[in-house]
XYZ file of C-alpha atoms in Angstrom:
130
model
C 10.693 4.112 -12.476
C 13.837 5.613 -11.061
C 15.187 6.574 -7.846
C 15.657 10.103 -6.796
C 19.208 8.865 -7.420
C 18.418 8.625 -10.814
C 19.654 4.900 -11.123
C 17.240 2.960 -13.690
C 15.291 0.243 -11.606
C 16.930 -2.956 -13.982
C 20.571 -1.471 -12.523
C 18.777 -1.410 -9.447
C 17.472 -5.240 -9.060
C 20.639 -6.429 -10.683
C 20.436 -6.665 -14.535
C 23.220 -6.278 -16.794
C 23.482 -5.224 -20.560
C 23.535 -8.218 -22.450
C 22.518 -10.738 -19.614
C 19.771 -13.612 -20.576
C 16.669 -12.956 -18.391
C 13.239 -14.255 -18.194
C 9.988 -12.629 -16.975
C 7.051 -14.503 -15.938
C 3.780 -12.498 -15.777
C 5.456 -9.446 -15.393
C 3.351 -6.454 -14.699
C 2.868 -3.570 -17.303
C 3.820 -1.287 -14.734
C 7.227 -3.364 -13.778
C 8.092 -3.804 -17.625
C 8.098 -0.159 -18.105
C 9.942 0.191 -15.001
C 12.903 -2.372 -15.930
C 12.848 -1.397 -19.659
C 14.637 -4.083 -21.080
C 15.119 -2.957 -24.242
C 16.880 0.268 -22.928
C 18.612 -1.522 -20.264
C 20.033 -4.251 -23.207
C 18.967 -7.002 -21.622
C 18.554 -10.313 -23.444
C 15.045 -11.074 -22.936
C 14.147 -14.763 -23.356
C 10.643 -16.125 -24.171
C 10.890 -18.540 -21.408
C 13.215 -19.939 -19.077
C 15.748 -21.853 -20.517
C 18.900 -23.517 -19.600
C 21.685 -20.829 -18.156
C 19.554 -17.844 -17.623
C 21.109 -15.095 -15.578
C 18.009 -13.366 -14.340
C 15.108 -13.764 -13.720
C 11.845 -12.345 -12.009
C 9.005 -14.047 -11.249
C 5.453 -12.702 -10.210
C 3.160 -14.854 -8.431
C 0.650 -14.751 -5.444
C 0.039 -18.598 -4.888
C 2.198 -20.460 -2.629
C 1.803 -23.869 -5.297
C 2.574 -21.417 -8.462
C 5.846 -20.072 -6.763
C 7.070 -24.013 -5.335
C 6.385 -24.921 -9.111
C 8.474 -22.695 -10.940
C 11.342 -22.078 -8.413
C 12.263 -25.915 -8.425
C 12.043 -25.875 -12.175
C 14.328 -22.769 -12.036
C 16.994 -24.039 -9.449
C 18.300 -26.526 -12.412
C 18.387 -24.019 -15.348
C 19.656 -20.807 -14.037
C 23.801 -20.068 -14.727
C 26.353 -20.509 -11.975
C 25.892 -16.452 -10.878
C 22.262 -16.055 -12.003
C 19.485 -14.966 -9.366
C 15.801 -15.054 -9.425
C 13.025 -11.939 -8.290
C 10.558 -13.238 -6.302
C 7.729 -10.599 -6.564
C 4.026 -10.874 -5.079
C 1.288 -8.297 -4.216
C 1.224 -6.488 -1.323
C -2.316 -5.713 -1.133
C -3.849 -7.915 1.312
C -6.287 -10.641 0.454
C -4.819 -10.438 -2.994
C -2.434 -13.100 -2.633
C -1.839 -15.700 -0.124
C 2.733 -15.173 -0.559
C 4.487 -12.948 2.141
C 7.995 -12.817 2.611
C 7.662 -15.616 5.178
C 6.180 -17.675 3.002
C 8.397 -17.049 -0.225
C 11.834 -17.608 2.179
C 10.485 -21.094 3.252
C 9.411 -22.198 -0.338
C 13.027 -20.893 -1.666
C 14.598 -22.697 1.139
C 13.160 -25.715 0.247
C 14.265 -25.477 -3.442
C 17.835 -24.593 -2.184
C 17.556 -20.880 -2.475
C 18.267 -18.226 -0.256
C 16.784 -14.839 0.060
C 20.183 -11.884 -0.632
C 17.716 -8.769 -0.891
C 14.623 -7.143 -1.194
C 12.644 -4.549 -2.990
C 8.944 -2.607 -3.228
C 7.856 -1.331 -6.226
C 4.140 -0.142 -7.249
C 1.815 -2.325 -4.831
C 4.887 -5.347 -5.199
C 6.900 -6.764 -2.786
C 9.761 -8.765 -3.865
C 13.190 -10.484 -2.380
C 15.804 -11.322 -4.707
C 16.769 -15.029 -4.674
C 20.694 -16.858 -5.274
C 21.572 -20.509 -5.141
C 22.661 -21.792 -1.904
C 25.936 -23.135 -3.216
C 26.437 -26.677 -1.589
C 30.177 -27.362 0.359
């Protein structure tokens, strides 16, 4: 899906030609949104050590604390992570809240946010340490 702006939704939430991504139970809907294969993105079976981007689905709190501390070690110097979960209620027990105090925890913070198709997501970057 594109804005009326016209600017493809991967440009959108970040992704580059050529960057190493990872998607973890990414929705049908969301695939054919991002296009990766149009948008000439490097699209990795699973996460592995210096991947630029990456966007995760989930709508359990334990799921999300799981994978974003596996993440935190593997992702490349300027890499983020999509934190995406569904909006509808009773369908999942994330909300922004909740995804900004289990990133917080796994030394992420929350740099933007999105809403596509029934999703709500917030895009997460390292908290670099002084």
């Amino acid at each position: 899906m594109e804005q009326c702006s016209g600017t493809p939704m991967a440009t959108r939430l970040g992704f580059k030609p050529g960057m190493r991504v990872w998607f973890h139970d990414m929705p049908a809907a969301m695939r054919a949104a991002i296009a990766p294969e149009r948008a000439a993105l490097e699209e990795l079976g699973c996460a592995t050590d210096g991947v630029q981007g990456v966007h995760l689905f989930a709508s359990r709190r334990d799921h999300l604390e799981r994978e974003l501390g596996a993440l935190r070690g593997l992702l490349a110097s300027n890499g983020f992570c999509w934190v995406s979960w569904p909006e509808q209620e009773g369908s999942s027990e994330l909300r922004e809240n909740t995804v900004a105090d289990v990133a917080a925890a796994h030394g992420w913070e929350a740099s933007d946010r999105c809403a596509f198709e029934g999703w709500s997501g917030v895009k997460l970057t390292p908290v670099l340490h002084r």
